[in-house]
Amino acid sequence: DALKKKVEELKKALALSEQALRDSEDRLNGVYREELDTTKPKRKEEAKAPPAPRYQGPPAVVSVDARHIKWYDAPKGAVTGTIFSENQGTHVEFGEIVNVEPYDVVPADGIYLREGDIKLPAMRDMADEAVSVSVRLVFIRAPDNGACLVHMGNGDGDEFQIKVQDDVLTFQASPSASVGGSEKMAVIAMEEPVSKFIPGREYAIVAVLGNDGYMYLYVDGDKVAEGNGMVNPLNGFINEVTLKPRRDNYVGTCYVEDHIPLSAGIIAVDVFDGELSDLDVTMVSGTFTADKDFTTEPEVEI
């Protein structure tokens, strides 16, 4: 047994010597062999994907999202918390949650404002007079007349609001106060009544005030109303109306008008500098199941 053991040791030594000889010859010939890694393989760590955006499309100048709500330990006056976007960029600012009691918000259901609202920051100077707003929400029940999804403006001028009126969803806009303001409010409305909205289902509602003064209203990417009220001479408007940056911007209230609470959970609100195209609206709205109630091509309102 001792002899066999000594022979095995010699064989191993010989094998190592032969391997060392081959390695030396390889190095002389410019060939380098990779050493076998006998260490325990490291566990592969999968990189976490960044949070998925609400939409694919142009960047918003102001964006708030129910996935990102922070309640204050103690109310600061009527302000009970903040709502902001996951993209903290130069032009993305947070909104203030006003008169809403803190509660655990389910992002898919949105933030239910009840008697409260969300105060958005004052709009910055934008590139042109066109502006577009997207509101993503879930109706708890059919909205009542007077309910306001979003309002932007300067007192009783430069108004831009999405509001339920006469049992239909409307998009309303007015020129600056110096040329008539609220007295020259232009209104376009979808044909289907708000009772067609299904409680518990998520909707993306987009209003666009174009560079040419035309107004467009979309539901889940479908154009449900359009009109030329902001440039219609019959309404006393003029093409040269200059719309100032809006400072009074709210979600869930019409600010200077009588309104009632909005029976919906607000999931996200995005404000865009300029006119969104039909393709932009489709991208902003995301992918939705076709809804036969909102696919009728609207007639142009004057």
Coordinates of C-alpha atoms in Angstrom, one line a residue:
D1 CA 0.0 0.0 0.0
A2 CA 2.8 2.4 0.8
L3 CA 4.4 1.7 -2.5
K4 CA 1.1 2.3 -4.4
K5 CA 0.7 5.6 -2.5
K6 CA 4.2 6.7 -3.5
V7 CA 3.6 5.8 -7.1
E8 CA 0.3 7.9 -7.2
E9 CA 2.2 10.8 -5.7
L10 CA 4.9 10.5 -8.4
K11 CA 2.2 10.3 -11.1
K12 CA 0.6 13.5 -9.9
A13 CA 3.9 15.3 -9.7
L14 CA 4.8 14.1 -13.2
A15 CA 1.4 15.3 -14.5
L16 CA 1.9 18.7 -12.9
S17 CA 5.4 18.9 -14.4
E18 CA 4.1 18.0 -17.8
Q19 CA 1.4 20.7 -17.5
A20 CA 3.9 23.3 -16.4
L21 CA 6.1 22.3 -19.4
R22 CA 3.1 22.8 -21.8
D23 CA 2.2 26.1 -20.2
S24 CA 5.8 27.3 -20.6
E25 CA 5.8 26.3 -24.3
D26 CA 2.4 28.0 -24.8
R27 CA 3.8 31.2 -23.2
L28 CA 6.8 31.1 -25.5
N29 CA 4.5 30.7 -28.4
G30 CA 2.3 33.6 -27.3
V31 CA -0.6 31.4 -26.2
Y32 CA -2.3 32.0 -22.8
R33 CA -4.7 29.6 -21.3
E34 CA -7.6 30.8 -19.0
E35 CA -7.3 29.4 -15.5
L36 CA -10.2 27.3 -14.4
D37 CA -12.3 29.3 -11.9
T38 CA -13.0 26.8 -9.1
T39 CA -14.6 29.4 -6.8
K40 CA -18.3 29.2 -6.0
P41 CA -20.3 31.1 -8.7
K42 CA -21.7 34.4 -7.5
R43 CA -25.5 34.7 -7.4
K44 CA -26.7 36.7 -10.4
E45 CA -28.6 39.8 -9.2
E46 CA -31.4 40.8 -11.5
A47 CA -31.5 44.6 -12.1
K48 CA -34.9 46.0 -11.0
A49 CA -36.8 47.7 -13.7
P50 CA -37.6 51.4 -13.2
P51 CA -41.2 52.2 -12.3
A52 CA -43.4 52.0 -15.4
P53 CA -44.7 55.4 -16.5
R54 CA -48.4 56.0 -16.8
Y55 CA -48.0 56.6 -20.5
Q56 CA -45.6 56.8 -23.4
G57 CA -45.6 60.2 -25.0
P58 CA -44.5 63.8 -24.7
P59 CA -43.2 65.0 -21.3
A60 CA -45.6 66.9 -19.1
V61 CA -44.8 70.3 -17.6
V62 CA -46.8 69.4 -14.4
S63 CA -47.6 65.9 -13.4
V64 CA -49.2 64.4 -10.3
D65 CA -49.8 60.7 -9.6
A66 CA -51.8 58.9 -6.8
R67 CA -48.9 56.4 -6.5
H68 CA -47.0 59.2 -4.8
I69 CA -48.9 60.9 -2.0
K70 CA -47.4 62.1 1.2
W71 CA -49.7 63.1 4.1
Y72 CA -48.6 65.7 6.7
D73 CA -48.5 64.7 10.3
A74 CA -50.3 67.9 11.1
P75 CA -52.4 69.9 8.5
K76 CA -50.8 73.1 7.3
G77 CA -54.0 75.1 7.3
A78 CA -56.3 73.5 4.8
V79 CA -53.4 71.6 3.1
T80 CA -53.2 68.0 4.4
G81 CA -50.6 66.5 2.1
T82 CA -48.8 66.6 -1.3
I83 CA -49.2 64.6 -4.5
F84 CA -46.3 64.5 -7.0
S85 CA -44.8 62.5 -9.9
E86 CA -42.2 59.8 -9.8
N87 CA -40.3 61.8 -12.4
Q88 CA -38.7 64.7 -10.5
G89 CA -37.5 66.9 -13.3
T90 CA -37.1 70.6 -13.8
H91 CA -40.7 71.1 -15.0
V92 CA -42.4 68.5 -12.8
E93 CA -43.8 70.0 -9.6
F94 CA -46.0 68.7 -6.8
G95 CA -49.6 69.5 -6.0
E96 CA -51.2 70.3 -2.6
I97 CA -54.0 68.1 -1.3
V98 CA -56.5 70.5 0.3
N99 CA -59.3 69.6 2.7
V100 CA -58.9 65.8 2.4
E101 CA -58.5 63.7 5.5
P102 CA -55.5 61.4 5.3
Y103 CA -56.2 57.8 4.4
D104 CA -54.4 54.9 2.7
V105 CA -54.8 55.6 -1.0
V106 CA -55.0 52.6 -3.3
P107 CA -53.3 54.0 -6.5
A108 CA -55.5 52.0 -8.9
D109 CA -58.5 53.6 -7.3
G110 CA -57.1 57.1 -7.2
I111 CA -57.4 59.7 -4.4
Y112 CA -61.1 60.4 -3.5
L113 CA -61.3 64.1 -2.9
R114 CA -64.9 64.3 -1.6
E115 CA -65.2 68.0 -0.5
G116 CA -61.5 68.7 -1.1
D117 CA -59.4 69.3 -4.1
I118 CA -55.8 69.2 -5.4
K119 CA -54.2 72.6 -6.0
L120 CA -51.7 72.4 -8.9
P121 CA -48.8 74.8 -9.1
A122 CA -49.0 78.0 -11.2
M123 CA -48.2 77.2 -14.8
R124 CA -44.9 78.5 -16.1
D125 CA -44.5 80.6 -19.2
M126 CA -45.2 78.1 -22.0
A127 CA -44.0 77.9 -25.5
D128 CA -47.3 78.9 -27.1
E129 CA -50.9 79.5 -26.3
A130 CA -52.0 75.9 -26.8
V131 CA -52.3 73.7 -23.7
S132 CA -53.4 70.1 -23.2
V133 CA -54.6 68.4 -20.0
S134 CA -55.0 64.6 -19.3
V135 CA -57.0 63.4 -16.3
R136 CA -56.9 59.7 -15.4
L137 CA -59.6 58.7 -13.0
V138 CA -62.1 56.1 -11.8
F139 CA -65.7 57.1 -11.4
I140 CA -67.3 55.9 -8.1
R141 CA -70.7 56.6 -9.6
A142 CA -72.0 58.6 -12.6
P143 CA -70.8 62.2 -12.0
D144 CA -73.5 64.8 -11.1
N145 CA -74.1 68.1 -12.9
G146 CA -71.7 70.8 -11.7
A147 CA -68.9 68.3 -10.9
C148 CA -65.5 69.7 -12.2
L149 CA -62.7 67.4 -13.1
V150 CA -60.1 70.1 -13.6
H151 CA -60.0 73.9 -13.7
M152 CA -57.1 76.2 -14.8
G153 CA -57.3 79.9 -15.2
N154 CA -56.7 83.4 -13.9
G155 CA -59.7 84.3 -11.9
D156 CA -62.6 84.7 -14.4
G157 CA -60.3 84.7 -17.5
D158 CA -58.0 82.3 -19.4
E159 CA -60.2 79.4 -18.2
F160 CA -59.7 75.8 -19.2
Q161 CA -61.9 73.3 -17.5
I162 CA -63.4 69.9 -17.9
K163 CA -66.8 69.9 -16.3
V164 CA -70.1 67.9 -16.2
Q165 CA -72.9 70.1 -17.4
D166 CA -76.5 69.3 -18.6
D167 CA -75.7 65.6 -18.0
V168 CA -72.8 65.5 -20.4
L169 CA -69.0 65.8 -20.1
T170 CA -67.9 69.2 -21.5
F171 CA -64.6 71.0 -22.2
Q172 CA -64.9 74.8 -21.6
A173 CA -62.4 77.6 -22.4
S174 CA -62.5 81.3 -22.2
P175 CA -60.2 84.2 -23.4
S176 CA -58.4 86.6 -21.1
A177 CA -60.5 88.8 -18.8
S178 CA -59.5 91.9 -20.7
V179 CA -61.4 90.6 -23.8
G180 CA -64.5 89.1 -22.1
G181 CA -63.3 86.3 -19.9
S182 CA -66.0 84.0 -18.6
E183 CA -68.7 85.9 -20.4
K184 CA -67.3 84.5 -23.7
M185 CA -66.9 80.9 -22.5
A186 CA -66.7 78.4 -25.3
V187 CA -68.1 75.0 -24.7
I188 CA -67.9 71.7 -26.5
A189 CA -69.7 68.5 -25.2
M190 CA -69.7 64.8 -26.0
E191 CA -73.0 63.4 -27.3
E192 CA -73.3 60.5 -24.9
P193 CA -74.6 61.2 -21.4
V194 CA -72.2 60.8 -18.4
S195 CA -74.4 57.8 -17.3
K196 CA -72.5 55.9 -20.0
F197 CA -69.4 56.0 -17.8
I198 CA -68.9 52.7 -16.0
P199 CA -68.2 53.0 -12.2
G200 CA -65.0 51.3 -11.2
R201 CA -63.4 51.4 -14.6
E202 CA -60.4 53.6 -15.3
Y203 CA -60.8 56.3 -17.9
A204 CA -58.3 58.7 -19.5
I205 CA -59.9 62.1 -20.4
V206 CA -57.9 64.5 -22.4
A207 CA -58.8 68.1 -23.4
V208 CA -56.8 70.0 -25.9
L209 CA -56.9 73.7 -26.8
G210 CA -55.0 74.0 -30.1
N211 CA -52.8 76.7 -31.5
D212 CA -55.6 77.7 -33.9
G213 CA -58.2 78.0 -31.1
Y214 CA -59.9 74.8 -31.9
M215 CA -61.0 72.6 -28.9
Y216 CA -60.9 68.9 -28.7
L217 CA -62.1 66.4 -26.0
Y218 CA -61.1 62.7 -25.9
V219 CA -62.1 59.7 -23.8
D220 CA -59.7 56.8 -23.8
G221 CA -58.1 58.1 -27.0
D222 CA -61.4 58.5 -28.9
K223 CA -62.3 62.0 -30.0
V224 CA -65.8 62.6 -28.5
A225 CA -66.1 66.4 -29.2
E226 CA -64.5 69.2 -31.1
G227 CA -65.3 72.8 -31.9
N228 CA -63.9 76.2 -32.9
G229 CA -65.5 78.2 -30.1
M230 CA -62.3 80.0 -29.1
V231 CA -62.0 81.6 -32.6
N232 CA -65.6 81.7 -33.7
P233 CA -66.5 85.3 -34.7
L234 CA -70.1 84.6 -33.9
N235 CA -69.1 84.3 -30.2
G236 CA -67.2 87.6 -30.3
F237 CA -63.7 85.9 -30.1
I238 CA -60.7 87.2 -32.0
N239 CA -57.8 85.1 -33.3
E240 CA -55.3 87.4 -31.6
V241 CA -56.4 86.7 -28.0
T242 CA -53.3 86.2 -25.8
L243 CA -53.7 83.6 -23.1
K244 CA -51.5 84.3 -20.1
P245 CA -49.9 81.6 -17.9
R246 CA -52.6 80.3 -15.6
R247 CA -52.1 80.7 -11.9
D248 CA -55.3 79.2 -10.4
N249 CA -55.2 75.5 -11.2
Y250 CA -57.3 72.9 -9.3
V251 CA -58.5 69.3 -9.6
G252 CA -61.9 68.5 -8.3
T253 CA -63.2 72.1 -8.2
C254 CA -64.1 74.8 -10.7
Y255 CA -62.6 77.5 -8.4
V256 CA -64.7 80.6 -9.4
E257 CA -67.9 78.7 -10.2
D258 CA -70.5 76.8 -8.2
H259 CA -69.7 73.2 -8.2
I260 CA -70.4 69.9 -6.4
P261 CA -68.0 67.2 -5.2
L262 CA -66.6 65.0 -7.9
S263 CA -67.6 61.3 -7.4
A264 CA -64.3 59.9 -8.7
G265 CA -60.9 58.8 -7.6
I266 CA -58.1 60.8 -9.3
I267 CA -55.3 58.6 -10.5
A268 CA -53.1 61.0 -12.4
V269 CA -53.2 64.5 -13.9
D270 CA -50.7 65.8 -16.5
V271 CA -50.5 69.2 -18.1
F272 CA -48.7 69.6 -21.4
D273 CA -47.2 72.7 -23.0
G274 CA -48.8 72.9 -26.5
E275 CA -51.3 71.0 -28.6
L276 CA -51.3 67.2 -28.3
S277 CA -51.8 65.4 -31.7
D278 CA -54.2 62.5 -32.1
L279 CA -51.2 60.2 -31.8
D280 CA -50.0 61.9 -28.7
V281 CA -53.4 61.5 -27.1
T282 CA -53.4 57.8 -28.0
M283 CA -50.0 57.4 -26.4
V284 CA -51.0 59.4 -23.3
S285 CA -54.2 57.5 -22.9
G286 CA -52.5 54.1 -23.1
T287 CA -54.1 50.9 -24.2
F288 CA -57.8 50.4 -23.4
T289 CA -60.5 48.0 -24.4
A290 CA -62.6 49.4 -27.2
D291 CA -65.7 51.1 -25.9
K292 CA -68.5 51.2 -28.4
D293 CA -70.2 54.1 -26.5
F294 CA -67.2 56.5 -27.2
T295 CA -66.2 55.7 -30.7
T296 CA -68.6 57.8 -32.7
E297 CA -66.8 60.5 -34.7
P298 CA -68.2 63.8 -33.4
E299 CA -69.6 66.6 -35.4
V300 CA -67.8 69.9 -35.2
E301 CA -69.5 72.4 -32.9
I302 CA -69.6 76.1 -33.7

